mmCIF file of C-alpha atoms and ligand atoms in Angstrom:
data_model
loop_
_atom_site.group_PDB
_atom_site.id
_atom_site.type_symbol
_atom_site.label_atom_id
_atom_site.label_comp_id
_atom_site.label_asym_id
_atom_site.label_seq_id
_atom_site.Cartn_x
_atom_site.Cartn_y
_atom_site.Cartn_z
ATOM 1 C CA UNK A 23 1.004 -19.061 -21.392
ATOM 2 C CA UNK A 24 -1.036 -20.257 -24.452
ATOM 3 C CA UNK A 25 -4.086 -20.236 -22.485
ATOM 4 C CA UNK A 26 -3.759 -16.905 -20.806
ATOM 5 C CA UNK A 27 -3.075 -15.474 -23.929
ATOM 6 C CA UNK A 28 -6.025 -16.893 -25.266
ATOM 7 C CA UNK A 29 -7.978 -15.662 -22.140
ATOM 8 C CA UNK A 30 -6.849 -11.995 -22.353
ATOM 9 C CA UNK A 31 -7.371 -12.131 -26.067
ATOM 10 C CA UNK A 32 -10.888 -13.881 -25.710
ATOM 11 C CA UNK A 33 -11.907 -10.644 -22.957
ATOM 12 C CA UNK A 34 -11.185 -7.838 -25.694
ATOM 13 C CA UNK A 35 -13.671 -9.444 -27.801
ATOM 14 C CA UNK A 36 -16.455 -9.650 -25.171
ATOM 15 C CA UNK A 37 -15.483 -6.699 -23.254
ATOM 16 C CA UNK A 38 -15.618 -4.597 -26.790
ATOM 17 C CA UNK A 39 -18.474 -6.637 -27.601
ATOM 18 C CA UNK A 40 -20.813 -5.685 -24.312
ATOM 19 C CA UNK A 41 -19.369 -1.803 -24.069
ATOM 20 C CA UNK A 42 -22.452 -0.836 -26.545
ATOM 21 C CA UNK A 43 -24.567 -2.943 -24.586
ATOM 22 C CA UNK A 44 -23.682 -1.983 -21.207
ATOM 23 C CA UNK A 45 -26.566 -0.268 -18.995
ATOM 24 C CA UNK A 46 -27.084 3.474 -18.583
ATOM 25 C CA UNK A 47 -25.837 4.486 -15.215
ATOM 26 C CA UNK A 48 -27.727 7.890 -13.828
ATOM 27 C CA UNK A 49 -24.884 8.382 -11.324
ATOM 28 C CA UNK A 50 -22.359 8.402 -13.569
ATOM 29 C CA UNK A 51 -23.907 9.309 -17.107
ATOM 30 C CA UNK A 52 -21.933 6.568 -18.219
ATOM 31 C CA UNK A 53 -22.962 3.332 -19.992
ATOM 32 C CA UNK A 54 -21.270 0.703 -18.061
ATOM 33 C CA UNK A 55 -20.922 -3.410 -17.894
ATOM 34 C CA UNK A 56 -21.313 -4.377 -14.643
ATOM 35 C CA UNK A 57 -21.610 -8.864 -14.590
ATOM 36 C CA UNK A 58 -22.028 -8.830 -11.016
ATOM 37 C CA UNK A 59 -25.667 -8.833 -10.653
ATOM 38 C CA UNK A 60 -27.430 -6.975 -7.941
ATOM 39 C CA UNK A 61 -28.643 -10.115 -6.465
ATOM 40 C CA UNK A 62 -25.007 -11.482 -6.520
ATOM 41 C CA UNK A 63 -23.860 -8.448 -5.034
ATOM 42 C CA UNK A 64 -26.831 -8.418 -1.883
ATOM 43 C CA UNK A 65 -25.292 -11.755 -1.264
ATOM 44 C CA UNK A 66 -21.700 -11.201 -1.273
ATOM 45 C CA UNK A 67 -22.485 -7.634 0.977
ATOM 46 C CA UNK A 68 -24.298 -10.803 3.625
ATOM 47 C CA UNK A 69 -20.585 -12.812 3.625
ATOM 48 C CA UNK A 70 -18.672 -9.173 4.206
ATOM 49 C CA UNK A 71 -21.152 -8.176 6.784
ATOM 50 C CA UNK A 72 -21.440 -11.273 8.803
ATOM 51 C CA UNK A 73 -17.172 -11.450 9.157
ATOM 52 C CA UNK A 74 -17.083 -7.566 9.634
ATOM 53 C CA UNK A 75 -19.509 -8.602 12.871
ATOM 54 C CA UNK A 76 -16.958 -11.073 14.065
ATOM 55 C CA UNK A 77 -14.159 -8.925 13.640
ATOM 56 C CA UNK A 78 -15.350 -5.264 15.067
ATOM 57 C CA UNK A 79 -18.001 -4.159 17.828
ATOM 58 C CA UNK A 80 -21.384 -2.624 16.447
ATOM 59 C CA UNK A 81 -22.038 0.321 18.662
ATOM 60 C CA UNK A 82 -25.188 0.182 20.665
ATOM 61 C CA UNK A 83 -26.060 3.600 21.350
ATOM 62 C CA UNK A 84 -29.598 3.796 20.334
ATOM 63 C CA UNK A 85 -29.311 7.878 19.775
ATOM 64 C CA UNK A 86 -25.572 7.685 17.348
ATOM 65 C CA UNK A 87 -27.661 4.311 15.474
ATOM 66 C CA UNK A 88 -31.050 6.272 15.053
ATOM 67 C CA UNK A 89 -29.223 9.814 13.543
ATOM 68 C CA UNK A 90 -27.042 7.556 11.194
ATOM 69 C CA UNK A 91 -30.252 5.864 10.569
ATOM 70 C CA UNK A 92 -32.050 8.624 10.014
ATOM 71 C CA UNK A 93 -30.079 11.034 7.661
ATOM 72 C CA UNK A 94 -29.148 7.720 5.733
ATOM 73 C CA UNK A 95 -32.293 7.033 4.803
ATOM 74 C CA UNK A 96 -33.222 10.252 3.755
ATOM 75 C CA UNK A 97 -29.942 10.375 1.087
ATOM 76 C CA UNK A 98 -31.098 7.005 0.146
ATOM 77 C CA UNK A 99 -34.373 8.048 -1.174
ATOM 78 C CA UNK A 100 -32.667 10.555 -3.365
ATOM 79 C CA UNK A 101 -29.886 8.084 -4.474
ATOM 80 C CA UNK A 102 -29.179 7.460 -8.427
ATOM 81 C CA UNK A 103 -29.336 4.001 -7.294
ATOM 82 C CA UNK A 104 -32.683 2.096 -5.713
ATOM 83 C CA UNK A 105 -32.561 -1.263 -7.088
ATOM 84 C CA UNK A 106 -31.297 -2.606 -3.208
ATOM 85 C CA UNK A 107 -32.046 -1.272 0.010
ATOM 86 C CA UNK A 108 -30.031 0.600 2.004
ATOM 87 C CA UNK A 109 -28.520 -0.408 5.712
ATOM 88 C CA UNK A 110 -26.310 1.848 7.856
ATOM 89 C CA UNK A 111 -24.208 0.853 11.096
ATOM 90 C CA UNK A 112 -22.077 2.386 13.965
ATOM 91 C CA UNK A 113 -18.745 0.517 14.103
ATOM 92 C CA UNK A 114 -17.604 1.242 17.866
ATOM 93 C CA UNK A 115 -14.135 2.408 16.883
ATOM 94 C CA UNK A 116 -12.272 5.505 17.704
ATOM 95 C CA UNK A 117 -10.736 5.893 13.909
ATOM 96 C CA UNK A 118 -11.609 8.864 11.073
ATOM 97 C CA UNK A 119 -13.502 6.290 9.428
ATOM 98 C CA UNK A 120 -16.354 4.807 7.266
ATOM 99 C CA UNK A 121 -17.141 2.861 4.068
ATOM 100 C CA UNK A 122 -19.347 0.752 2.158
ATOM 101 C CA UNK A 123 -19.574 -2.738 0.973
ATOM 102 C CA UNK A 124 -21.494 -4.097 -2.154
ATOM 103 C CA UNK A 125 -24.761 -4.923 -1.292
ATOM 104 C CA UNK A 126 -25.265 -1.018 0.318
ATOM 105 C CA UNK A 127 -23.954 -1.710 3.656
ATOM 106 C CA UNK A 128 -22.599 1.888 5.181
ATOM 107 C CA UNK A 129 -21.097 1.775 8.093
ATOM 108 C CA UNK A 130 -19.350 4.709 10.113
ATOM 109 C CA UNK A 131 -17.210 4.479 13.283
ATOM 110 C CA UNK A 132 -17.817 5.928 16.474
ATOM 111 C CA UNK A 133 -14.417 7.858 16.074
ATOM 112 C CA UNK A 134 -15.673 10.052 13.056
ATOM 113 C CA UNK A 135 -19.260 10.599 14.129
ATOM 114 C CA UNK A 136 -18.048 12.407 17.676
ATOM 115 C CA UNK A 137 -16.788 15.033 15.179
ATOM 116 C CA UNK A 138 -19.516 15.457 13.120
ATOM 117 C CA UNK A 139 -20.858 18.892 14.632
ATOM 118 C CA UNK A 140 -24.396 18.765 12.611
ATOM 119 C CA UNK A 141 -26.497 16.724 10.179
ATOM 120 C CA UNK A 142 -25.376 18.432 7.258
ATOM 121 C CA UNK A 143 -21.794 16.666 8.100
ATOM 122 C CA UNK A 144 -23.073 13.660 8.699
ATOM 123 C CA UNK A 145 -25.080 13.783 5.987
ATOM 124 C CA UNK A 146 -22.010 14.765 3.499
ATOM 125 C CA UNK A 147 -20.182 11.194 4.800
ATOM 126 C CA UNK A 148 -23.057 9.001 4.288
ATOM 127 C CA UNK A 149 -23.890 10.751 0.939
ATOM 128 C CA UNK A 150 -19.978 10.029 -0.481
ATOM 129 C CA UNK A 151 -20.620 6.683 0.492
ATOM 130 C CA UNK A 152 -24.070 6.187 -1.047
ATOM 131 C CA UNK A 153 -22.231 8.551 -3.801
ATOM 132 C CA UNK A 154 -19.973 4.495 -4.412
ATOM 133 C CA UNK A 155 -22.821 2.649 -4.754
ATOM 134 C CA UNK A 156 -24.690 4.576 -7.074
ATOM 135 C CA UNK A 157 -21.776 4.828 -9.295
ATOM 136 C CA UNK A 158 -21.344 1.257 -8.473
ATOM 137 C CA UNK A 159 -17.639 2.057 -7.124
ATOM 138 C CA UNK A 160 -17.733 -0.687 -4.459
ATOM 139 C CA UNK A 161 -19.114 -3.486 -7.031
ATOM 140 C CA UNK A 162 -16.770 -2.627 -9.966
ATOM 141 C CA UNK A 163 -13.553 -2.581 -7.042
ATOM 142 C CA UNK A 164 -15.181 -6.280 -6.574
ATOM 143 C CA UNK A 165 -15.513 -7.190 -10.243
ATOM 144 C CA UNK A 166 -11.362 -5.856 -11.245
ATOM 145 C CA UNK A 167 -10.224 -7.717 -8.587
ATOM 146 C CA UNK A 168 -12.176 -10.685 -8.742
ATOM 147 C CA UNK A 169 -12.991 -10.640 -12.684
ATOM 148 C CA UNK A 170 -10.106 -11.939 -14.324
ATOM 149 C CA UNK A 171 -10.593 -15.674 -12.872
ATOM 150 C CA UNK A 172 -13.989 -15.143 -13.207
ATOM 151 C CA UNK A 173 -14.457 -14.406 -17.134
ATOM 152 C CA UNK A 174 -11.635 -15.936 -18.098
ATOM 153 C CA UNK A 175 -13.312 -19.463 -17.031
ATOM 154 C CA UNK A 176 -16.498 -17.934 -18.388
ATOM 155 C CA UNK A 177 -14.747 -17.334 -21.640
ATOM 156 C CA UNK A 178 -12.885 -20.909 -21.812
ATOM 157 C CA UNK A 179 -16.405 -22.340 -21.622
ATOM 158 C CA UNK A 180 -15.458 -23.838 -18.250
ATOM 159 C CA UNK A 181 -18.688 -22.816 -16.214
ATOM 160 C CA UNK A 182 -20.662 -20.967 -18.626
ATOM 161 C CA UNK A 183 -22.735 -17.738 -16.918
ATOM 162 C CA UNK A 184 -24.989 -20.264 -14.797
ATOM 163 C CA UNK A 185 -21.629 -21.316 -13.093
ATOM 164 C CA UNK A 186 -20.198 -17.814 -13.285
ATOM 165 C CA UNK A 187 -23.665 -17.101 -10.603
ATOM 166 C CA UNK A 188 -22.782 -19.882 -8.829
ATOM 167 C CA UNK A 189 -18.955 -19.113 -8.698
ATOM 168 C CA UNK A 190 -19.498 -15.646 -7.393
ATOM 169 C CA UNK A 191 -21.468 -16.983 -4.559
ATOM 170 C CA UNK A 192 -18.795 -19.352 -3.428
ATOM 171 C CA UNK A 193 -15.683 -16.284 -3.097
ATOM 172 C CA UNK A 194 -14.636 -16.897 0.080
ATOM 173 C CA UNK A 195 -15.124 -14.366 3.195
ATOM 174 C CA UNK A 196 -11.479 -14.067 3.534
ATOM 175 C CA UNK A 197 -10.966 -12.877 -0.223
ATOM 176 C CA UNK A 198 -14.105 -10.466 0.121
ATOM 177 C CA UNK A 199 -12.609 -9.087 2.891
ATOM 178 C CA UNK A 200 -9.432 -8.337 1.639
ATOM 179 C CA UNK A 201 -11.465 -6.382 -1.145
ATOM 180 C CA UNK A 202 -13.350 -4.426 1.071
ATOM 181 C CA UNK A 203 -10.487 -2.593 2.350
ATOM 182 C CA UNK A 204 -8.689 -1.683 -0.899
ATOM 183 C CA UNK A 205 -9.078 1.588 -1.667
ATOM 184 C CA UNK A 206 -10.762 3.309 -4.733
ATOM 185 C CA UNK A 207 -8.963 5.309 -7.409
ATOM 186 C CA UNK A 208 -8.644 8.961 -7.191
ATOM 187 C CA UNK A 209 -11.489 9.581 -9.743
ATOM 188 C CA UNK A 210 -13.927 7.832 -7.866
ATOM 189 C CA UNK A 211 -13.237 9.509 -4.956
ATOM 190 C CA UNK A 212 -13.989 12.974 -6.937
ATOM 191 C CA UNK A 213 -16.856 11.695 -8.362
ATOM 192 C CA UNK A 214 -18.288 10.186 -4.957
ATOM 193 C CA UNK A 215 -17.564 13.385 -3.665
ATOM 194 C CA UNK A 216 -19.569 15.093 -6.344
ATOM 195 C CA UNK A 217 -22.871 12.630 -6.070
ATOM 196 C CA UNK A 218 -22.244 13.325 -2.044
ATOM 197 C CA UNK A 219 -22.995 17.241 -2.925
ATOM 198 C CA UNK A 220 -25.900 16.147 -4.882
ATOM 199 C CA UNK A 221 -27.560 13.998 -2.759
ATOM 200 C CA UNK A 222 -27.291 15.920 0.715
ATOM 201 C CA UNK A 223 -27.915 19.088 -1.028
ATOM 202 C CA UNK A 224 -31.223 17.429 -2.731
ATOM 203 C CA UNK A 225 -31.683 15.967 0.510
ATOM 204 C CA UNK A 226 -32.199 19.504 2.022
ATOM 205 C CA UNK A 227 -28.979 19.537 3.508
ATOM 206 C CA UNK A 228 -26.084 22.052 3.399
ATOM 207 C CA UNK A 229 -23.858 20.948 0.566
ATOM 208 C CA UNK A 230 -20.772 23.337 2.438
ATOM 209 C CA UNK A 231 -20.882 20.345 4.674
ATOM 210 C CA UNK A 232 -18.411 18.297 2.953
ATOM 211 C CA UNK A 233 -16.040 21.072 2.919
ATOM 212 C CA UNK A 234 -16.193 20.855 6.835
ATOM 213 C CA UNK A 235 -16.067 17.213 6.730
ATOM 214 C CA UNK A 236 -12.491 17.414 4.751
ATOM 215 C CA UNK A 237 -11.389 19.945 7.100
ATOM 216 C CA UNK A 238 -12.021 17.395 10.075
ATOM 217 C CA UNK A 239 -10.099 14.326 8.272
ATOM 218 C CA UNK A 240 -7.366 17.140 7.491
ATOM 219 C CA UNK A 241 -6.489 17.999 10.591
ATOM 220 C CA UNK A 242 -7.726 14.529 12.123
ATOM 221 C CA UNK A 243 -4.963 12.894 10.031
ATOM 222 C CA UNK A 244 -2.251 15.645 10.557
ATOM 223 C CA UNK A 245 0.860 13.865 12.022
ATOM 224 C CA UNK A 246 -0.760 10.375 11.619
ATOM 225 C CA UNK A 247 0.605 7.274 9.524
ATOM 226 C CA UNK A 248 -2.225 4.814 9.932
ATOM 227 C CA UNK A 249 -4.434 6.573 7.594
ATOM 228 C CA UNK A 250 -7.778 5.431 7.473
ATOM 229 C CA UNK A 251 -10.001 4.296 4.480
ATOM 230 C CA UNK A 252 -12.130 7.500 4.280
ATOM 231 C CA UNK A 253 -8.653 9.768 4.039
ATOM 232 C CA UNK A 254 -6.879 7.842 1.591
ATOM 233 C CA UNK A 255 -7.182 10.907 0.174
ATOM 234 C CA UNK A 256 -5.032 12.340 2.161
ATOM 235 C CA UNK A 257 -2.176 13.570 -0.180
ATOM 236 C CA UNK A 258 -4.908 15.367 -2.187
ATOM 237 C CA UNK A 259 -7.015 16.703 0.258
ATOM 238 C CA UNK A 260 -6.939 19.914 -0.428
ATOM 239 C CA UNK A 261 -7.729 19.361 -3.822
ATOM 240 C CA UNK A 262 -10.550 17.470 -2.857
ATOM 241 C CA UNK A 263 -11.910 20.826 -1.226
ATOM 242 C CA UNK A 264 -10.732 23.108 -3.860
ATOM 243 C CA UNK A 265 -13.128 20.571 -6.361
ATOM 244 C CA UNK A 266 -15.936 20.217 -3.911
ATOM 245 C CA UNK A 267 -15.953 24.448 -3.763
ATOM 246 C CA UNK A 268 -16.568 24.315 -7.768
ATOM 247 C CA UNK A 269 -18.805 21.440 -7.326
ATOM 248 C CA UNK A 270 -21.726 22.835 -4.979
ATOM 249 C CA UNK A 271 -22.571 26.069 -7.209
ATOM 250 C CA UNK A 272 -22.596 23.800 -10.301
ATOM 251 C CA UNK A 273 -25.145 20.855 -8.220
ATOM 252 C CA UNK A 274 -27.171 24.287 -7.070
ATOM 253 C CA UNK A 275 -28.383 25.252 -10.748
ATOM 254 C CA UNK A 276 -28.429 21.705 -12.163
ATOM 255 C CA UNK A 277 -30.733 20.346 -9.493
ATOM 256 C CA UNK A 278 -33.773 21.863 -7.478
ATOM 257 C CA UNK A 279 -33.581 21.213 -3.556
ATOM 258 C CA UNK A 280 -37.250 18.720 -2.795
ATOM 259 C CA UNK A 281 -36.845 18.631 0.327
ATOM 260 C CA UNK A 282 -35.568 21.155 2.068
HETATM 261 ZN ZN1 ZN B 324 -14.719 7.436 -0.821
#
């Protein structure tokens, strides 16, 4: 009890400590402490990808891999966030689905992309999911649910940050799984929404496309209780259009379209 206390105490310090020093974030505007390095992260996004390919089937149609492929990589070059590259898969599923893993993995199921009608949809997805990893949503889930253990040994003395690298690198698949499935808080989802406007509108593509893509989950999800990862928005759906609708004017005269 002693200890924890001592732990918890012991974070305030350094967590109050770093806040001034924490790095400017471009996505977010926001100075933030993120102690997973990128590096760390690339490596953990290997462990997640490499069970995700045991568990589900990668899609092999060359034309679905090349469009996500394509699109993706055009948001990417506009992204907040370049100091990783970019991958993007088709998971063969028929599920409303897709999501991202530290490291930049995307991946979207077969079941959502049949729905997509155009680019600009597609294009509103990926960019809500490159929209996480330029706020660095999908590290920071990592680091809360991973971080106590982590510092708190740090802050003991136990490992010291050189053991704190190392002790990142040995999380287990099984625990980085669980993570990658957890969903994100309501706020991040606006503000991935918001960076998804950005991007695909910067991108050259039609911002309105998100609004479509939220009218596809909404009736996709109507009547159904597995709800997937991308709709765990679900209950506020409609908000998340009525937010997106004030978002895309806003995105139009802060940012000039390069490529359109
Ligand atoms: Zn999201």
């Amino acid at each position: 009890m002693k200890r924890q206390l001592l732990i918890i105490y012991s974070l305030g310090i350094l967590l109050t400590g770093c806040a001034g020093l924490g790095t400017y974030n471009p996505a977010t505007e926001r100075n933030e402490f993120i102690f997973i390095s990128t590096p760390e992260e690339i490596a953990m996004g290997r462990q997640i990808h490499n069970s995700l390919a045991k568990e589900y089937e990668f899609s092999k149609n060359q034309n679905d891999i090349q469009r996500v492929q394509r699109v993706g990589e055009k948001l990417t070059l506009i992204s907040d966030r370049q100091d990783y590259q970019y991958s993007f898969y088709v998971i063969d599923k028929d599920e409303l689905n897709a999501f991202t893993v530290p490291g930049g993995s995307i991946y979207i199921y077969t079941g959502l992309l049949e729905k997509l009608e155009n680019d600009d949809e597609l294009a509103a997805v990926l960019a809500h999911e490159i929209g996480h990893c330029a706020a660095r949503h999908t590290v920071k889930k990592y680091q809360a649910a991973l971080g106590y253990d982590l510092i708190g040994n740090v802050v003991l003395n136990q490992v010291g940050w050189g053991g704190y690298a190392k002790q990142v690198a040995n999380i287990s698949s099984d625990v980085l799984m669980k993570i990658v499935f957890s969903s994100y808080g309501r706020k991040d989802e606006f503000e991935a929404d918001r960076l998804g406007i950005k991007y695909s509108y910067l991108a050259g593509y039609d911002p309105e496309g998100m609004i479509e893509v939220f009218k596809i989950l909404k009736k996709g999800s109507a009547g159904s209780a597995d709800v997937p990862l991308f709709l765990r928005s679900h209950p506020y759906n409609d908000d998340r259009i009525t937010q997106a609708r004030k978002y895309i004017p806003e995105i139009k005269s802060k940012y000039s379209q390069v490529s359109p």
